[in-house]
C-alpha cells in the first residue's frame, strides 16, 4: 500500500470589490479524508490588497481568515461547527459565498503529509 493519500484543496481569495472581479489569494484549505485532516493556512499580503482597494477593511479580512482557521481547528474556535467531522467542516468552508473572503474551486492531489502539503501550497499559491 502507498503511504500517499488523496487530498483536496481550495484557495481562499479576498475579493474586495466584487463588481471589479479582482482578487488576492490569501490562504489555502486542505482536506485529507483518510487522515481526518482539515486545515487552513493563511497569509494576507496587505499591500497587494490595498493596491486593489485602498479602502479595504483589513481588520475585517484578517478576522474572516482567522475564523476559517478556527473552523478547521475545531473545538471552541469552530463555533457551531465544533461537533462536525473534518469533511463536513471542509465542505461548509468551500461552499460558494458572496462575501469578501471566498473559496476557489476544489482541486485534488496525493500526499503523505497533509500538513506539509498545506504549507507547500501556501508558499506556492499565496506568498
N, CA, C and O atoms as a DFTB+ gen file, in Angstrom:
508 C
 N C O
     1  1       0.827      -1.188       0.000
     2  2       0.000       0.000       0.000
     3  2       0.871       1.251       0.000
     4  3       1.935       1.284       0.619
     5  1       0.419       2.239      -0.679
     6  2       1.129       3.506      -0.741
     7  2       0.885       4.303       0.541
     8  3      -0.178       4.207       1.155
     9  1       1.873       5.079       0.926
    10  2       1.696       5.933       2.086
    11  2       1.162       7.309       1.696
    12  3       1.033       8.198       2.538
    13  1       0.855       7.473       0.417
    14  2       0.273       8.729      -0.052
    15  2      -1.247       8.605      -0.106
    16  3      -1.789       7.553      -0.447
    17  1      -1.917       9.694       0.235
    18  2      -3.373       9.717       0.287
    19  2      -3.896      10.845      -0.594
    20  3      -3.217      11.847      -0.818
    21  1      -5.108      10.664      -1.085
    22  2      -5.780      11.713      -1.845
    23  2      -6.144      12.848      -0.885
    24  3      -6.617      12.611       0.226
    25  1      -5.918      14.067      -1.330
    26  2      -6.353      15.231      -0.565
    27  2      -7.034      16.202      -1.512
    28  3      -6.858      16.130      -2.729
    29  1      -7.799      17.096      -0.951
    30  2      -8.476      18.143      -1.705
    31  2      -8.025      19.486      -1.145
    32  3      -7.725      19.612       0.043
    33  1      -7.982      20.477      -2.016
    34  2      -7.637      21.813      -1.530
    35  2      -8.363      22.870      -2.333
    36  3      -8.758      22.655      -3.479
    37  1      -8.526      24.012      -1.701
    38  2      -9.131      25.176      -2.347
    39  2      -8.411      26.417      -1.842
    40  3      -8.029      26.500      -0.675
    41  1      -8.236      27.363      -2.727
    42  2      -7.665      28.650      -2.332
    43  2      -8.709      29.493      -1.615
    44  3      -9.902      29.378      -1.895
    45  1      -8.274      30.325      -0.710
    46  2      -9.112      31.367      -0.121
    47  2      -8.724      32.663      -0.811
    48  3      -7.556      33.051      -0.833
    49  1      -9.717      33.316      -1.368
    50  2      -9.461      34.554      -2.102
    51  2     -10.151      35.722      -1.421
    52  3     -11.263      35.589      -0.909
    53  1      -9.494      36.846      -1.420
    54  2     -10.097      38.073      -0.919
    55  2     -10.538      38.874      -2.133
    56  3      -9.731      39.212      -2.999
    57  1     -11.827      39.171      -2.183
    58  2     -12.427      39.915      -3.287
    59  2     -12.961      41.226      -2.700
    60  3     -14.107      41.285      -2.255
    61  1     -12.129      42.277      -2.699
    62  2     -12.536      43.498      -2.006
    63  2     -13.690      44.243      -2.679
    64  3     -14.493      44.893      -2.009
    65  1     -13.766      44.143      -4.004
    66  2     -14.847      44.810      -4.744
    67  2     -15.367      43.828      -5.783
    68  3     -14.794      43.681      -6.862
    69  1     -16.441      43.172      -5.444
    70  2     -16.991      42.105      -6.287
    71  2     -17.268      42.594      -7.700
    72  3     -17.057      41.858      -8.663
    73  1     -17.734      43.816      -7.831
    74  2     -18.091      44.340      -9.154
    75  2     -16.887      44.444     -10.089
    76  3     -17.063      44.493     -11.306
    77  1     -15.680      44.478      -9.553
    78  2     -14.482      44.565     -10.396
    79  2     -13.905      43.200     -10.720
    80  3     -13.123      43.074     -11.662
    81  1     -14.271      42.176      -9.963
    82  2     -13.810      40.819     -10.246
    83  2     -12.351      40.564      -9.924
    84  3     -11.793      39.563     -10.375
    85  1     -11.714      41.442      -9.155
    86  2     -10.310      41.272      -8.800
    87  2     -10.202      40.567      -7.457
    88  3     -11.045      40.736      -6.577
    89  1      -9.143      39.771      -7.318
    90  2      -8.966      39.064      -6.051
    91  2      -7.482      38.901      -5.725
    92  3      -6.611      39.030      -6.586
    93  1      -7.232      38.615      -4.453
    94  2      -5.898      38.331      -3.942
    95  2      -5.986      36.993      -3.225
    96  3      -6.852      36.802      -2.371
    97  1      -5.106      36.073      -3.561
    98  2      -5.056      34.806      -2.829
    99  2      -4.550      35.079      -1.416
   100  3      -3.543      35.760      -1.225
   101  1      -5.271      34.534      -0.421
   102  2      -4.908      34.818       0.972
   103  2      -4.821      33.562       1.832
   104  3      -4.586      33.656       3.037
   105  1      -5.003      32.411       1.243
   106  2      -4.903      31.196       2.051
   107  2      -5.261      29.967       1.253
   108  3      -5.627      30.036       0.080
   109  1      -5.143      28.840       1.929
   110  2      -5.461      27.559       1.309
   111  2      -6.135      26.673       2.350
   112  3      -5.739      26.647       3.515
   113  1      -7.157      25.952       1.910
   114  2      -7.839      24.943       2.732
   115  2      -7.401      23.581       2.225
   116  3      -7.390      23.347       1.016
   117  1      -7.040      22.684       3.122
   118  2      -6.610      21.338       2.742
   119  2      -7.411      20.321       3.540
   120  3      -7.553      20.441       4.757
   121  1      -7.936      19.313       2.838
   122  2      -8.701      18.241       3.478
   123  2      -8.198      16.892       2.974
   124  3      -8.079      16.676       1.768
   125  1      -7.906      15.993       3.903
   126  2      -7.472      14.634       3.575
   127  2      -8.357      13.666       4.368
   128  3      -8.164      13.475       5.568
   129  1      -9.315      13.069       3.689
   130  2     -10.278      12.190       4.362
   131  2      -9.624      11.011       5.077
   132  3      -9.966      10.755       6.231
   133  1      -8.687      10.271       4.441
   134  2      -8.103       9.118       5.139
   135  2      -7.393       9.487       6.445
   136  3      -7.269       8.652       7.341
   137  1      -6.936      10.717       6.551
   138  2      -6.251      11.169       7.768
   139  2      -7.160      11.993       8.679
   140  3      -6.721      12.455       9.732
   141  1      -8.419      12.181       8.286
   142  2      -9.353      13.042       9.037
   143  2      -8.704      14.395       9.312
   144  3      -8.775      14.924      10.421
   145  1      -8.074      14.935       8.283
   146  2      -7.299      16.170       8.402
   147  2      -7.987      17.293       7.645
   148  3      -8.361      17.131       6.483
   149  1      -8.150      18.409       8.295
   150  2      -8.580      19.635       7.627
   151  2      -7.827      20.789       8.274
   152  3      -7.719      20.868       9.498
   153  1      -7.311      21.677       7.440
   154  2      -6.563      22.821       7.959
   155  2      -6.633      23.976       6.976
   156  3      -6.834      23.794       5.775
   157  1      -6.463      25.151       7.518
   158  2      -6.339      26.356       6.707
   159  2      -5.015      27.010       7.060
   160  3      -4.651      27.119       8.231
   161  1      -4.314      27.435       6.047
   162  2      -3.096      28.228       6.226
   163  2      -3.351      29.538       5.501
   164  3      -3.774      29.533       4.345
   165  1      -3.102      30.650       6.159
   166  2      -3.409      31.941       5.551
   167  2      -2.212      32.875       5.603
   168  3      -1.328      32.752       6.452
   169  1      -2.215      33.800       4.677
   170  2      -1.207      34.861       4.609
   171  2      -1.831      36.000       3.826
   172  3      -2.136      35.845       2.643
   173  1      -2.022      37.132       4.465
   174  2      -2.631      38.272       3.804
   175  2      -1.552      39.272       3.414
   176  3      -0.879      39.844       4.272
   177  1      -1.396      39.474       2.115
   178  2      -0.485      40.498       1.592
   179  2      -1.281      41.804       1.573
   180  3      -1.980      42.112       0.608
   181  1      -1.155      42.557       2.656
   182  2      -1.964      43.764       2.817
   183  2      -1.675      44.806       1.744
   184  3      -2.592      45.483       1.278
   185  1      -0.425      44.942       1.350
   186  2      -0.082      45.931       0.322
   187  2      -0.760      45.588      -1.006
   188  3      -1.261      46.473      -1.699
   189  1      -0.772      44.316      -1.349
   190  2      -1.419      43.886      -2.596
   191  2      -2.923      44.141      -2.537
   192  3      -3.520      44.620      -3.501
   193  1      -3.530      43.813      -1.385
   194  2      -4.967      44.042      -1.230
   195  2      -5.293      45.527      -1.313
   196  3      -6.258      45.917      -1.970
   197  1      -4.495      46.354      -0.651
   198  2      -4.748      47.796      -0.689
   199  2      -4.505      48.392      -2.073
   200  3      -5.070      49.436      -2.399
   201  1      -3.679      47.750      -2.886
   202  2      -3.494      48.212      -4.264
   203  2      -4.784      48.019      -5.070
   204  3      -5.092      48.805      -5.965
   205  1      -5.524      46.971      -4.740
   206  2      -6.808      46.739      -5.413
   207  2      -7.908      47.639      -4.868
   208  3      -8.762      48.123      -5.611
   209  1      -7.870      47.855      -3.554
   210  2      -8.897      48.671      -2.915
   211  2      -8.292      49.373      -1.699
   212  3      -8.170      48.771      -0.632
   213  1      -7.915      50.641      -1.857
   214  2      -7.298      51.368      -0.742
   215  2      -8.188      51.465       0.495
   216  3      -7.695      51.754       1.586
   217  1      -9.484      51.229       0.342
   218  2     -10.409      51.301       1.474
   219  2     -10.789      49.916       2.005
   220  3     -11.757      49.788       2.754
   221  1     -10.042      48.888       1.628
   222  2     -10.352      47.529       2.077
   223  2     -10.339      47.470       3.604
   224  3      -9.525      48.119       4.261
   225  1     -11.245      46.688       4.143
   226  2     -11.380      46.517       5.589
   227  2     -10.383      45.461       6.072
   228  3     -10.736      44.291       6.225
   229  1      -9.136      45.881       6.309
   230  2      -8.089      44.936       6.708
   231  2      -8.421      44.184       8.002
   232  3      -8.249      42.966       8.045
   233  1      -8.889      44.858       9.052
   234  2      -9.230      44.102      10.266
   235  2     -10.346      43.082      10.009
   236  3     -10.315      41.981      10.557
   237  1     -11.316      43.440       9.191
   238  2     -12.406      42.518       8.868
   239  2     -11.922      41.309       8.084
   240  3     -12.352      40.184       8.340
   241  1     -11.033      41.539       7.134
   242  2     -10.486      40.430       6.345
   243  2      -9.648      39.521       7.227
   244  3      -9.762      38.298       7.151
   245  1      -8.805      40.118       8.067
   246  2      -7.996      39.299       8.991
   247  2      -8.889      38.472       9.910
   248  3      -8.597      37.305      10.170
   249  1      -9.972      39.065      10.404
   250  2     -10.899      38.344      11.284
   251  2     -11.571      37.186      10.535
   252  3     -11.743      36.104      11.095
   253  1     -11.947      37.410       9.282
   254  2     -12.581      36.343       8.491
   255  2     -11.600      35.194       8.255
   256  3     -11.985      34.028       8.333
   257  1     -10.350      35.511       7.971
   258  2      -9.340      34.463       7.765
   259  2      -9.085      33.684       9.056
   260  3      -8.932      32.463       9.026
   261  1      -9.040      34.386      10.182
   262  2      -8.878      33.698      11.479
   263  2     -10.072      32.794      11.758
   264  3      -9.908      31.705      12.309
   265  1     -11.260      33.230      11.387
   266  2     -12.460      32.419      11.601
   267  2     -12.379      31.118      10.803
   268  3     -12.750      30.059      11.309
   269  1     -11.900      31.188       9.568
   270  2     -11.735      29.978       8.752
   271  2     -10.737      29.041       9.419
   272  3     -10.976      27.837       9.502
   273  1      -9.623      29.586       9.894
   274  2      -8.637      28.763      10.597
   275  2      -9.259      28.111      11.831
   276  3      -8.973      26.954      12.139
   277  1     -10.109      28.858      12.535
   278  2     -10.761      28.332      13.721
   279  2     -11.718      27.190      13.411
   280  3     -11.765      26.201      14.144
   281  1     -12.472      27.318      12.340
   282  2     -13.386      26.237      11.952
   283  2     -12.586      24.982      11.614
   284  3     -12.973      23.876      11.991
   285  1     -11.486      25.151      10.912
   286  2     -10.642      23.998      10.580
   287  2     -10.071      23.348      11.836
   288  3     -10.022      22.122      11.932
   289  1      -9.644      24.154      12.790
   290  2      -9.026      23.635      14.005
   291  2     -10.014      22.867      14.875
   292  3      -9.615      21.990      15.642
   293  1     -11.295      23.190      14.760
   294  2     -12.295      22.517      15.585
   295  2     -12.304      23.081      16.990
   296  3     -11.750      24.153      17.237
   297  1     -12.928      22.369      17.910
   298  2     -13.015      22.829      19.285
   299  2     -13.847      24.086      19.410
   300  3     -14.677      24.374      18.548
   301  1     -13.630      24.835      20.472
   302  2     -14.409      26.044      20.732
   303  2     -14.271      27.073      19.618
   304  3     -15.212      27.816      19.340
   305  1     -13.106      27.121      18.977
   306  2     -12.870      28.097      17.908
   307  2     -13.745      27.847      16.686
   308  3     -13.914      28.741      15.858
   309  1     -14.304      26.647      16.562
   310  2     -15.125      26.295      15.394
   311  2     -16.571      26.735      15.536
   312  3     -17.341      26.629      14.582
   313  1     -16.956      27.225      16.700
   314  2     -18.340      27.673      16.883
   315  2     -19.316      26.535      16.673
   316  3     -19.136      25.453      17.232
   317  1     -20.348      26.764      15.876
   318  2     -21.378      25.754      15.636
   319  2     -20.842      24.515      14.930
   320  3     -21.445      23.444      15.013
   321  1     -19.730      24.649      14.244
   322  2     -19.153      23.514      13.509
   323  2     -18.283      22.633      14.393
   324  3     -17.704      21.662      13.907
   325  1     -18.178      22.949      15.685
   326  2     -17.275      22.223      16.589
   327  2     -17.565      20.724      16.616
   328  3     -16.637      19.925      16.738
   329  1     -18.812      20.334      16.505
   330  2     -19.166      18.919      16.570
   331  2     -19.072      18.201      15.239
   332  3     -19.245      16.983      15.184
   333  1     -18.804      18.923      14.172
   334  2     -18.741      18.315      12.836
   335  2     -17.398      17.647      12.598
   336  3     -16.380      18.057      13.154
   337  1     -17.407      16.607      11.761
   338  2     -16.144      15.967      11.407
   339  2     -15.381      16.831      10.411
   340  3     -15.914      17.817       9.902
   341  1     -14.142      16.464      10.137
   342  2     -13.268      17.265       9.271
   343  2     -13.881      17.467       7.886
   344  3     -13.834      18.571       7.344
   345  1     -14.449      16.425       7.319
   346  2     -15.028      16.531       5.983
   347  2     -16.189      17.501       5.920
   348  3     -16.308      18.279       4.973
   349  1     -17.032      17.455       6.917
   350  2     -18.186      18.346       6.935
   351  2     -17.749      19.804       7.096
   352  3     -18.324      20.697       6.472
   353  1     -16.725      20.048       7.939
   354  2     -16.209      21.412       8.095
   355  2     -15.606      21.907       6.782
   356  3     -15.824      23.056       6.398
   357  1     -14.844      21.045       6.082
   358  2     -14.256      21.430       4.802
   359  2     -15.353      21.771       3.792
   360  3     -15.276      22.800       3.120
   361  1     -16.367      20.919       3.683
   362  2     -17.448      21.161       2.722
   363  2     -18.178      22.461       3.021
   364  3     -18.569      23.182       2.103
   365  1     -18.362      22.761       4.301
   366  2     -19.032      24.006       4.664
   367  2     -18.171      25.202       4.254
   368  3     -18.694      26.205       3.767
   369  1     -16.857      25.099       4.449
   370  2     -15.965      26.212       4.127
   371  2     -15.812      26.445       2.626
   372  3     -15.577      27.577       2.202
   373  1     -15.939      25.402       1.820
   374  2     -15.764      25.581       0.372
   375  2     -17.070      25.908      -0.346
   376  3     -17.075      26.101      -1.561
   377  1     -18.169      25.972       0.387
   378  2     -19.447      26.328      -0.237
   379  2     -19.357      27.744      -0.803
   380  3     -18.816      28.640      -0.156
   381  1     -19.885      27.943      -2.004
   382  2     -19.823      29.279      -2.609
   383  2     -20.504      30.315      -1.715
   384  3     -21.540      30.050      -1.106
   385  1     -19.905      31.481      -1.652
   386  2     -20.487      32.575      -0.882
   387  2     -20.097      33.899      -1.530
   388  3     -19.082      34.001      -2.219
   389  1     -20.915      34.889      -1.295
   390  2     -20.620      36.209      -1.861
   391  2     -20.224      37.157      -0.740
   392  3     -20.921      38.126      -0.436
   393  1     -19.090      36.849      -0.139
   394  2     -18.513      37.715       0.884
   395  2     -17.142      38.164       0.387
   396  3     -16.729      37.801      -0.714
   397  1     -16.462      38.928       1.170
   398  2     -15.143      39.414       0.765
   399  2     -14.134      38.268       0.701
   400  3     -13.292      38.242      -0.197
   401  1     -14.206      37.314       1.645
   402  2     -13.326      36.141       1.622
   403  2     -14.121      34.978       1.034
   404  3     -15.133      34.555       1.593
   405  1     -13.646      34.467      -0.107
   406  2     -14.365      33.431      -0.843
   407  2     -13.456      32.242      -1.133
   408  3     -12.256      32.415      -1.345
   409  1     -14.024      31.027      -1.144
   410  2     -13.237      29.864      -1.560
   411  2     -13.191      29.778      -3.078
   412  3     -14.133      30.174      -3.764
   413  1     -12.088      29.257      -3.590
   414  2     -11.977      28.997      -5.016
   415  2     -12.420      27.575      -5.313
   416  3     -12.924      26.886      -4.426
   417  1     -12.238      27.127      -6.545
   418  2     -12.590      25.755      -6.911
   419  2     -11.735      24.736      -6.160
   420  3     -10.624      25.038      -5.724
   421  1     -12.267      23.535      -6.019
   422  2     -11.560      22.457      -5.326
   423  2     -10.696      21.692      -6.318
   424  3     -11.125      21.383      -7.430
   425  1      -9.476      21.395      -5.898
   426  2      -8.526      20.601      -6.679
   427  2      -8.101      19.412      -5.835
   428  3      -8.332      19.394      -4.626
   429  1      -7.479      18.417      -6.462
   430  2      -7.045      17.229      -5.729
   431  2      -5.571      16.943      -5.978
   432  3      -4.961      17.473      -6.906
   433  1      -5.021      16.096      -5.125
   434  2      -3.635      15.668      -5.259
   435  2      -3.384      14.474      -4.370
   436  3      -4.307      13.938      -3.755
   437  1      -2.120      14.055      -4.301
   438  2      -1.696      12.954      -3.437
   439  2      -0.619      13.469      -2.500
   440  3       0.257      14.233      -2.906
   441  1      -0.688      13.049      -1.251
   442  2       0.318      13.475      -0.280
   443  2       0.490      12.438       0.820
   444  3      -0.445      11.713       1.160
   445  1       1.673      12.380       1.360
   446  2       1.946      11.547       2.539
   447  2       1.806      12.377       3.808
   448  3       1.660      11.823       4.897
   449  1       1.848      13.703       3.677
   450  2       1.813      14.594       4.834
   451  2       0.923      15.797       4.529
   452  3       1.400      16.787       3.975
   453  1      -0.366      15.730       4.882
   454  2      -1.282      16.828       4.555
   455  2      -0.866      18.169       5.162
   456  3      -1.056      19.207       4.528
   457  1      -0.309      18.174       6.361
   458  2       0.108      19.438       6.981
   459  2       1.238      20.089       6.179
   460  3       1.226      21.297       5.947
   461  1       2.199      19.289       5.766
   462  2       3.293      19.812       4.944
   463  2       2.770      20.272       3.587
   464  3       3.258      21.257       3.034
   465  1       1.790      19.569       3.056
   466  2       1.199      19.952       1.771
   467  2       0.508      21.309       1.884
   468  3       0.578      22.122       0.962
   469  1      -0.153      21.551       3.002
   470  2      -0.799      22.848       3.214
   471  2       0.240      23.971       3.190
   472  3       0.011      25.017       2.583
   473  1       1.369      23.757       3.844
   474  2       2.432      24.760       3.838
   475  2       3.020      24.948       2.440
   476  3       3.291      26.074       2.021
   477  1       3.215      23.837       1.718
   478  2       3.758      23.908       0.358
   479  2       2.821      24.695      -0.550
   480  3       3.268      25.540      -1.326
   481  1       1.517      24.418      -0.454
   482  2       0.546      25.124      -1.290
   483  2       0.480      26.598      -0.935
   484  3       0.339      27.441      -1.820
   485  1       0.578      26.921       0.344
   486  2       0.568      28.321       0.758
   487  2       1.770      29.050       0.136
   488  3       1.628      30.148      -0.401
   489  1       2.928      28.438       0.214
   490  2       4.123      29.052      -0.379
   491  2       4.001      29.177      -1.898
   492  3       4.393      30.194      -2.471
   493  1       3.468      28.164      -2.540
   494  2       3.379      28.135      -3.999
   495  2       2.308      29.083      -4.551
   496  3       2.536      29.768      -5.548
   497  1       1.157      29.118      -3.906
   498  2      -0.011      29.809      -4.475
   499  2      -0.386      31.132      -3.818
   500  3      -1.156      31.907      -4.386
   501  1       0.145      31.398      -2.637
   502  2      -0.302      32.574      -1.903
   503  2       0.827      33.565      -1.640
   504  3       0.678      34.755      -1.916
   505  1       1.943      33.093      -1.114
   506  2       3.032      34.007      -0.732
   507  2       3.791      34.526      -1.920
   508  3       4.733      35.303      -1.759
